[in-house]
Amino acid sequence: MLRDSIHLPSQPMLQKIILLDLNKELCSLWQKEIQRMSIAHPNNGIPFQVFNGTFDQLRLDSPTTIVSPGNSFASFGGGIDVAIRELLQTDPGSLEPSFEECVAGALIKCNGYIPVQHLNNITFSHSTRGWRQLQCDTVVHIPTMRVPRHVYDGNEVHWKRFIFDIVWKALNEIKTPNVIFPGLATGFGGLPVDLVAESMISGMVLHQHQGWNMKERGVHVLKYLAEDPSFLEL
C-alpha cells in the first residue's frame, strides 16, 4: 500500500499562513527561518505573514482557523489562549452557545482529559468579534502540555520533533483558506524560541511545498527529523 500511494500528489496549499505573537524575538526568528527555507526549498510559494501584534490589530476577509497550543483541560486561562477566549466569546444577549459551552463540548468528547498532541476541532458561534474581524469560527486545539508549566528539559531533538509533529497535525486538519499560528509552548512551556521557530517553519514548508509527491515529501520529512529515509525505498 505504501509503495502504491507515495507517488500521489499532495493536498492543496493554504492561501495564507499567519504567524502571530507578541514576542519580537520569535517573530524575527520566524522571518529568518522563512528566508532560510526559501533558499533551501526555492519556489515553494508559501504565503507566510509574520505579525508581531494582537488579534485586535488583524483583519481578514476569508474564513480563518486559529491554532491553540493549550493544555489538556482546555482552560484557555493564560497566554495566547486568553486572547482567543476574548476574541471568540459570544456576544452579550446572543442565544448561541457561549465560548465555555463550546469548549466544554470538546472536553466532554475526550472524557474530561485531552492528551498532549491530541487534536480537537472546536467550532464557535458567528456572534463573536472573531467572526466579524477574522471570519474565524474554528479553533484547532492541540495541547502542548498537560497543565500550564515549564516543560523544556534540554532535549532539543525531542522538542524539535514534538513541535514539527504538532504543526503537521494542525495543517492536516485545516479546512479554511487562512490559518493563524502563535508560538508553540514558548510561553509557560519555556521552549527556546529559536528551536520553535525552526521547527514550525520547517514543518510548514515541508507540509505545504507543492513540488513533491508524497514519497519525496516523506524523504524530506525523515531527513529533517534525523530519521533514516531509506525506509521509503522498500
PDB file of C-alpha atoms in Angstrom:
ATOM      1  CA  MET A   1       0.000   0.000   0.000  1.00  0.00           C
ATOM      2  CA  LEU A   2       2.803   2.428   0.867  1.00  0.00           C
ATOM      3  CA  ARG A   3       4.582   1.691  -2.420  1.00  0.00           C
ATOM      4  CA  ASP A   4       1.371   2.409  -4.392  1.00  0.00           C
ATOM      5  CA  SER A   5       0.318   5.573  -2.559  1.00  0.00           C
ATOM      6  CA  ILE A   6       3.517   7.535  -2.079  1.00  0.00           C
ATOM      7  CA  HIS A   7       3.555   8.807  -5.670  1.00  0.00           C
ATOM      8  CA  LEU A   8       0.150  10.504  -5.350  1.00  0.00           C
ATOM      9  CA  PRO A   9       0.007  14.340  -5.418  1.00  0.00           C
ATOM     10  CA  SER A  10      -0.186  16.340  -2.205  1.00  0.00           C
ATOM     11  CA  GLN A  11      -3.122  18.338  -0.824  1.00  0.00           C
ATOM     12  CA  PRO A  12      -3.828  21.943  -1.929  1.00  0.00           C
ATOM     13  CA  MET A  13      -1.896  24.857  -0.450  1.00  0.00           C
ATOM     14  CA  LEU A  14      -3.408  27.267   2.052  1.00  0.00           C
ATOM     15  CA  GLN A  15      -3.973  30.856   0.934  1.00  0.00           C
ATOM     16  CA  LYS A  16      -2.282  32.370   3.976  1.00  0.00           C
ATOM     17  CA  ILE A  17      -0.308  31.146   6.999  1.00  0.00           C
ATOM     18  CA  ILE A  18      -0.205  33.888   9.621  1.00  0.00           C
ATOM     19  CA  LEU A  19       2.369  33.659  12.400  1.00  0.00           C
ATOM     20  CA  LEU A  20       1.201  35.903  15.238  1.00  0.00           C
ATOM     21  CA  ASP A  21       2.941  36.605  18.529  1.00  0.00           C
ATOM     22  CA  LEU A  22       3.822  39.456  20.880  1.00  0.00           C
ATOM     23  CA  ASN A  23       7.382  38.133  21.227  1.00  0.00           C
ATOM     24  CA  LYS A  24       9.539  40.265  18.892  1.00  0.00           C
ATOM     25  CA  GLU A  25      12.445  37.833  19.017  1.00  0.00           C
ATOM     26  CA  LEU A  26      10.234  34.943  17.942  1.00  0.00           C
ATOM     27  CA  CYS A  27       8.769  36.986  15.077  1.00  0.00           C
ATOM     28  CA  SER A  28      12.269  37.928  13.921  1.00  0.00           C
ATOM     29  CA  LEU A  29      13.354  34.283  14.054  1.00  0.00           C
ATOM     30  CA  TRP A  30      10.284  33.234  12.073  1.00  0.00           C
ATOM     31  CA  GLN A  31      11.292  35.710   9.370  1.00  0.00           C
ATOM     32  CA  LYS A  32      14.851  34.373   9.306  1.00  0.00           C
ATOM     33  CA  GLU A  33      13.631  30.771   9.059  1.00  0.00           C
ATOM     34  CA  ILE A  34      11.243  31.660   6.240  1.00  0.00           C
ATOM     35  CA  GLN A  35      14.156  33.207   4.343  1.00  0.00           C
ATOM     36  CA  ARG A  36      16.409  30.230   5.082  1.00  0.00           C
ATOM     37  CA  MET A  37      13.805  27.730   3.905  1.00  0.00           C
ATOM     38  CA  SER A  38      13.103  29.754   0.754  1.00  0.00           C
ATOM     39  CA  ILE A  39      16.761  29.214  -0.155  1.00  0.00           C
ATOM     40  CA  ALA A  40      16.798  25.537   0.856  1.00  0.00           C
ATOM     41  CA  HIS A  41      13.495  24.866  -0.953  1.00  0.00           C
ATOM     42  CA  PRO A  42      13.151  27.602  -3.617  1.00  0.00           C
ATOM     43  CA  ASN A  43       9.880  28.458  -5.329  1.00  0.00           C
ATOM     44  CA  ASN A  44       7.817  26.894  -2.559  1.00  0.00           C
ATOM     45  CA  GLY A  45       5.373  29.814  -2.881  1.00  0.00           C
ATOM     46  CA  ILE A  46       4.051  29.509   0.657  1.00  0.00           C
ATOM     47  CA  PRO A  47       2.085  32.652   1.609  1.00  0.00           C
ATOM     48  CA  PHE A  48       3.552  33.467   5.031  1.00  0.00           C
ATOM     49  CA  GLN A  49       2.676  36.579   7.014  1.00  0.00           C
ATOM     50  CA  VAL A  50       4.509  37.312  10.275  1.00  0.00           C
ATOM     51  CA  PHE A  51       2.567  39.604  12.604  1.00  0.00           C
ATOM     52  CA  ASN A  52       4.126  40.965  15.795  1.00  0.00           C
ATOM     53  CA  GLY A  53       0.921  42.073  17.494  1.00  0.00           C
ATOM     54  CA  THR A  54      -2.518  41.030  18.707  1.00  0.00           C
ATOM     55  CA  PHE A  55      -5.725  39.736  17.153  1.00  0.00           C
ATOM     56  CA  ASP A  56      -7.230  43.211  17.608  1.00  0.00           C
ATOM     57  CA  GLN A  57      -4.801  44.600  15.026  1.00  0.00           C
ATOM     58  CA  LEU A  58      -5.557  41.942  12.410  1.00  0.00           C
ATOM     59  CA  ARG A  59      -8.313  41.874   9.769  1.00  0.00           C
ATOM     60  CA  LEU A  60      -9.108  39.009   7.376  1.00  0.00           C
ATOM     61  CA  ASP A  61     -11.907  38.726   4.829  1.00  0.00           C
ATOM     62  CA  SER A  62     -11.933  34.963   4.222  1.00  0.00           C
ATOM     63  CA  PRO A  63     -12.530  32.034   6.619  1.00  0.00           C
ATOM     64  CA  THR A  64      -9.795  31.523   9.187  1.00  0.00           C
ATOM     65  CA  THR A  65      -8.782  28.879  11.739  1.00  0.00           C
ATOM     66  CA  ILE A  66      -6.715  29.625  14.856  1.00  0.00           C
ATOM     67  CA  VAL A  67      -4.356  27.028  16.345  1.00  0.00           C
ATOM     68  CA  SER A  68      -4.346  26.880  20.156  1.00  0.00           C
ATOM     69  CA  PRO A  69      -1.335  25.240  21.880  1.00  0.00           C
ATOM     70  CA  GLY A  70      -3.231  24.918  25.138  1.00  0.00           C
ATOM     71  CA  ASN A  71      -3.316  22.368  27.935  1.00  0.00           C
ATOM     72  CA  SER A  72      -5.065  19.038  28.469  1.00  0.00           C
ATOM     73  CA  PHE A  73      -8.036  20.634  30.218  1.00  0.00           C
ATOM     74  CA  ALA A  74      -8.698  23.405  27.672  1.00  0.00           C
ATOM     75  CA  SER A  75      -8.761  26.043  30.392  1.00  0.00           C
ATOM     76  CA  PHE A  76      -7.919  28.918  27.999  1.00  0.00           C
ATOM     77  CA  GLY A  77      -6.691  30.786  31.061  1.00  0.00           C
ATOM     78  CA  GLY A  78      -3.259  32.092  30.120  1.00  0.00           C
ATOM     79  CA  GLY A  79      -1.080  33.444  27.345  1.00  0.00           C
ATOM     80  CA  ILE A  80      -2.476  33.402  23.814  1.00  0.00           C
ATOM     81  CA  ASP A  81      -5.460  31.331  24.965  1.00  0.00           C
ATOM     82  CA  VAL A  82      -6.838  34.284  26.944  1.00  0.00           C
ATOM     83  CA  ALA A  83      -6.798  36.356  23.752  1.00  0.00           C
ATOM     84  CA  ILE A  84      -8.516  33.511  21.853  1.00  0.00           C
ATOM     85  CA  ARG A  85     -11.218  33.278  24.532  1.00  0.00           C
ATOM     86  CA  GLU A  86     -11.873  37.019  24.414  1.00  0.00           C
ATOM     87  CA  LEU A  87     -11.924  37.008  20.612  1.00  0.00           C
ATOM     88  CA  LEU A  88     -14.421  34.142  20.328  1.00  0.00           C
ATOM     89  CA  GLN A  89     -16.621  34.918  23.328  1.00  0.00           C
ATOM     90  CA  THR A  90     -20.267  35.024  22.215  1.00  0.00           C
ATOM     91  CA  ASP A  91     -21.821  38.496  22.102  1.00  0.00           C
ATOM     92  CA  PRO A  92     -23.902  39.503  25.159  1.00  0.00           C
ATOM     93  CA  GLY A  93     -27.567  38.670  24.612  1.00  0.00           C
ATOM     94  CA  SER A  94     -26.867  36.093  21.912  1.00  0.00           C
ATOM     95  CA  LEU A  95     -28.810  32.832  22.129  1.00  0.00           C
ATOM     96  CA  GLU A  96     -25.962  30.903  20.515  1.00  0.00           C
ATOM     97  CA  PRO A  97     -23.658  28.693  22.640  1.00  0.00           C
ATOM     98  CA  SER A  98     -21.105  30.543  24.740  1.00  0.00           C
ATOM     99  CA  PHE A  99     -17.357  30.086  24.387  1.00  0.00           C
ATOM    100  CA  GLU A 100     -17.342  27.992  27.565  1.00  0.00           C
ATOM    101  CA  GLU A 101     -20.111  25.721  26.285  1.00  0.00           C
ATOM    102  CA  CYS A 102     -18.270  25.113  23.010  1.00  0.00           C
ATOM    103  CA  VAL A 103     -15.032  24.274  24.823  1.00  0.00           C
ATOM    104  CA  ALA A 104     -16.871  22.041  27.312  1.00  0.00           C
ATOM    105  CA  GLY A 105     -18.224  20.021  24.401  1.00  0.00           C
ATOM    106  CA  ALA A 106     -14.689  19.281  23.213  1.00  0.00           C
ATOM    107  CA  LEU A 107     -13.601  18.296  26.722  1.00  0.00           C
ATOM    108  CA  ILE A 108     -16.614  16.011  27.163  1.00  0.00           C
ATOM    109  CA  LYS A 109     -15.808  14.332  23.840  1.00  0.00           C
ATOM    110  CA  CYS A 110     -12.417  13.397  25.309  1.00  0.00           C
ATOM    111  CA  ASN A 111     -13.956  12.230  28.608  1.00  0.00           C
ATOM    112  CA  GLY A 112     -12.528  15.125  30.601  1.00  0.00           C
ATOM    113  CA  TYR A 113      -8.870  14.881  29.573  1.00  0.00           C
ATOM    114  CA  ILE A 114      -7.292  15.820  26.238  1.00  0.00           C
ATOM    115  CA  PRO A 115      -3.944  14.010  25.827  1.00  0.00           C
ATOM    116  CA  VAL A 116      -0.930  16.044  24.762  1.00  0.00           C
ATOM    117  CA  GLN A 117      -0.782  16.372  20.945  1.00  0.00           C
ATOM    118  CA  HIS A 118      -4.396  15.164  20.589  1.00  0.00           C
ATOM    119  CA  LEU A 119      -6.211  17.396  18.115  1.00  0.00           C
ATOM    120  CA  ASN A 120      -9.690  18.816  18.664  1.00  0.00           C
ATOM    121  CA  ASN A 121     -11.609  20.999  16.218  1.00  0.00           C
ATOM    122  CA  ILE A 122     -13.772  23.375  18.270  1.00  0.00           C
ATOM    123  CA  THR A 123     -16.458  25.343  16.421  1.00  0.00           C
ATOM    124  CA  PHE A 124     -17.781  28.627  17.790  1.00  0.00           C
ATOM    125  CA  SER A 125     -20.685  30.995  17.183  1.00  0.00           C
ATOM    126  CA  HIS A 126     -20.692  33.608  14.425  1.00  0.00           C
ATOM    127  CA  SER A 127     -21.884  36.144  17.003  1.00  0.00           C
ATOM    128  CA  THR A 128     -18.323  36.993  18.014  1.00  0.00           C
ATOM    129  CA  ARG A 129     -15.680  39.617  17.395  1.00  0.00           C
ATOM    130  CA  GLY A 130     -13.548  36.843  15.926  1.00  0.00           C
ATOM    131  CA  TRP A 131     -16.046  36.200  13.158  1.00  0.00           C
ATOM    132  CA  ARG A 132     -16.522  39.880  12.379  1.00  0.00           C
ATOM    133  CA  GLN A 133     -12.785  40.669  12.302  1.00  0.00           C
ATOM    134  CA  LEU A 134     -11.232  37.449  11.034  1.00  0.00           C
ATOM    135  CA  GLN A 135     -14.099  35.275   9.780  1.00  0.00           C
ATOM    136  CA  CYS A 136     -12.949  32.807  12.415  1.00  0.00           C
ATOM    137  CA  ASP A 137     -15.322  30.281  13.960  1.00  0.00           C
ATOM    138  CA  THR A 138     -12.896  27.369  14.421  1.00  0.00           C
ATOM    139  CA  VAL A 139     -10.022  26.658  16.779  1.00  0.00           C
ATOM    140  CA  VAL A 140      -7.732  23.674  16.318  1.00  0.00           C
ATOM    141  CA  HIS A 141      -6.811  22.884  19.924  1.00  0.00           C
ATOM    142  CA  ILE A 142      -3.673  20.744  20.364  1.00  0.00           C
ATOM    143  CA  PRO A 143      -2.324  20.589  23.932  1.00  0.00           C
ATOM    144  CA  THR A 144       1.415  21.110  24.202  1.00  0.00           C
ATOM    145  CA  MET A 145       1.359  20.318  27.943  1.00  0.00           C
ATOM    146  CA  ARG A 146      -0.994  18.711  30.444  1.00  0.00           C
ATOM    147  CA  VAL A 147      -1.059  21.698  32.788  1.00  0.00           C
ATOM    148  CA  PRO A 148       0.494  25.167  32.377  1.00  0.00           C
ATOM    149  CA  ARG A 149       4.147  24.734  33.371  1.00  0.00           C
ATOM    150  CA  HIS A 150       7.736  24.846  32.149  1.00  0.00           C
ATOM    151  CA  VAL A 151       8.257  21.677  30.091  1.00  0.00           C
ATOM    152  CA  TYR A 152      11.617  22.210  28.382  1.00  0.00           C
ATOM    153  CA  ASP A 153      14.233  19.756  29.667  1.00  0.00           C
ATOM    154  CA  GLY A 154      17.114  20.441  27.277  1.00  0.00           C
ATOM    155  CA  ASN A 155      16.321  17.571  24.893  1.00  0.00           C
ATOM    156  CA  GLU A 156      16.479  19.512  21.634  1.00  0.00           C
ATOM    157  CA  VAL A 157      15.864  16.552  19.321  1.00  0.00           C
ATOM    158  CA  HIS A 158      12.714  15.513  21.189  1.00  0.00           C
ATOM    159  CA  TRP A 159      11.209  19.001  21.236  1.00  0.00           C
ATOM    160  CA  LYS A 160      12.173  19.702  17.637  1.00  0.00           C
ATOM    161  CA  ARG A 161      10.206  16.620  16.583  1.00  0.00           C
ATOM    162  CA  PHE A 162       7.396  17.436  19.035  1.00  0.00           C
ATOM    163  CA  ILE A 163       6.778  20.910  17.583  1.00  0.00           C
ATOM    164  CA  PHE A 164       7.158  19.669  13.996  1.00  0.00           C
ATOM    165  CA  ASP A 165       4.505  16.995  14.570  1.00  0.00           C
ATOM    166  CA  ILE A 166       2.062  19.459  16.149  1.00  0.00           C
ATOM    167  CA  VAL A 167       2.377  21.747  13.135  1.00  0.00           C
ATOM    168  CA  TRP A 168       1.873  18.812  10.767  1.00  0.00           C
ATOM    169  CA  LYS A 169      -1.214  17.546  12.606  1.00  0.00           C
ATOM    170  CA  ALA A 170      -2.751  21.008  12.608  1.00  0.00           C
ATOM    171  CA  LEU A 171      -2.134  21.596   8.905  1.00  0.00           C
ATOM    172  CA  ASN A 172      -3.660  18.218   8.075  1.00  0.00           C
ATOM    173  CA  GLU A 173      -6.938  19.389   9.641  1.00  0.00           C
ATOM    174  CA  ILE A 174      -7.232  22.966   8.386  1.00  0.00           C
ATOM    175  CA  LYS A 175     -10.301  23.385   6.150  1.00  0.00           C
ATOM    176  CA  THR A 176     -10.188  27.184   5.792  1.00  0.00           C
ATOM    177  CA  PRO A 177      -8.103  29.317   3.397  1.00  0.00           C
ATOM    178  CA  ASN A 178      -6.282  31.005   6.300  1.00  0.00           C
ATOM    179  CA  VAL A 179      -4.691  29.731   9.494  1.00  0.00           C
ATOM    180  CA  ILE A 180      -3.172  31.634  12.418  1.00  0.00           C
ATOM    181  CA  PHE A 181      -0.374  30.036  14.456  1.00  0.00           C
ATOM    182  CA  PRO A 182       1.044  31.558  17.655  1.00  0.00           C
ATOM    183  CA  GLY A 183       4.358  30.457  19.100  1.00  0.00           C
ATOM    184  CA  LEU A 184       4.011  26.871  20.344  1.00  0.00           C
ATOM    185  CA  ALA A 185       4.945  26.321  24.016  1.00  0.00           C
ATOM    186  CA  THR A 186       7.169  29.401  24.073  1.00  0.00           C
ATOM    187  CA  GLY A 187       5.258  30.960  26.979  1.00  0.00           C
ATOM    188  CA  PHE A 188       4.523  28.767  30.016  1.00  0.00           C
ATOM    189  CA  GLY A 189       6.281  25.866  28.304  1.00  0.00           C
ATOM    190  CA  GLY A 190       9.602  27.680  28.123  1.00  0.00           C
ATOM    191  CA  LEU A 191      10.745  26.119  24.843  1.00  0.00           C
ATOM    192  CA  PRO A 192      13.631  28.048  23.230  1.00  0.00           C
ATOM    193  CA  VAL A 193      12.267  30.421  20.619  1.00  0.00           C
ATOM    194  CA  ASP A 194      14.970  29.541  18.081  1.00  0.00           C
ATOM    195  CA  LEU A 195      14.109  25.837  18.297  1.00  0.00           C
ATOM    196  CA  VAL A 196      10.385  26.543  17.976  1.00  0.00           C
ATOM    197  CA  ALA A 197      10.818  28.964  15.070  1.00  0.00           C
ATOM    198  CA  GLU A 198      12.927  26.471  13.116  1.00  0.00           C
ATOM    199  CA  SER A 199      10.626  23.510  13.769  1.00  0.00           C
ATOM    200  CA  MET A 200       7.445  25.438  12.976  1.00  0.00           C
ATOM    201  CA  ILE A 201       8.655  26.909   9.686  1.00  0.00           C
ATOM    202  CA  SER A 202      10.287  23.638   8.613  1.00  0.00           C
ATOM    203  CA  GLY A 203       7.055  21.765   9.299  1.00  0.00           C
ATOM    204  CA  MET A 204       5.006  24.307   7.371  1.00  0.00           C
ATOM    205  CA  VAL A 205       7.310  24.389   4.344  1.00  0.00           C
ATOM    206  CA  LEU A 206       7.682  20.617   4.132  1.00  0.00           C
ATOM    207  CA  HIS A 207       3.909  20.164   4.541  1.00  0.00           C
ATOM    208  CA  GLN A 208       2.813  22.830   2.065  1.00  0.00           C
ATOM    209  CA  HIS A 209       5.520  22.622  -0.635  1.00  0.00           C
ATOM    210  CA  GLN A 210       3.745  21.844  -3.914  1.00  0.00           C
ATOM    211  CA  GLY A 211       6.708  20.492  -5.875  1.00  0.00           C
ATOM    212  CA  TRP A 212       6.802  16.966  -4.402  1.00  0.00           C
ATOM    213  CA  ASN A 213       4.784  13.783  -4.445  1.00  0.00           C
ATOM    214  CA  MET A 214       4.184  12.025  -1.140  1.00  0.00           C
ATOM    215  CA  LYS A 215       7.290   9.862  -1.340  1.00  0.00           C
ATOM    216  CA  GLU A 216       9.524  12.867  -1.950  1.00  0.00           C
ATOM    217  CA  ARG A 217       7.801  14.728   0.863  1.00  0.00           C
ATOM    218  CA  GLY A 218       8.331  11.791   3.190  1.00  0.00           C
ATOM    219  CA  VAL A 219      12.048  11.711   2.410  1.00  0.00           C
ATOM    220  CA  HIS A 220      12.388  15.414   3.228  1.00  0.00           C
ATOM    221  CA  VAL A 221      10.477  14.935   6.490  1.00  0.00           C
ATOM    222  CA  LEU A 222      12.572  11.983   7.641  1.00  0.00           C
ATOM    223  CA  LYS A 223      15.802  13.792   6.828  1.00  0.00           C
ATOM    224  CA  TYR A 224      14.713  16.850   8.810  1.00  0.00           C
ATOM    225  CA  LEU A 225      13.695  14.700  11.773  1.00  0.00           C
ATOM    226  CA  ALA A 226      17.029  12.828  11.664  1.00  0.00           C
ATOM    227  CA  GLU A 227      15.401   9.525  10.712  1.00  0.00           C
ATOM    228  CA  ASP A 228      16.551   7.072   8.023  1.00  0.00           C
ATOM    229  CA  PRO A 229      14.707   7.850   4.743  1.00  0.00           C
ATOM    230  CA  SER A 230      15.794   4.558   3.164  1.00  0.00           C
ATOM    231  CA  PHE A 231      12.636   3.065   4.721  1.00  0.00           C
ATOM    232  CA  LEU A 232      10.673   4.683   1.888  1.00  0.00           C
ATOM    233  CA  GLU A 233      12.725   2.836  -0.722  1.00  0.00           C
ATOM    234  CA  LEU A 234      11.436  -0.533   0.467  1.00  0.00           C
TER     235      LEU A 234
END
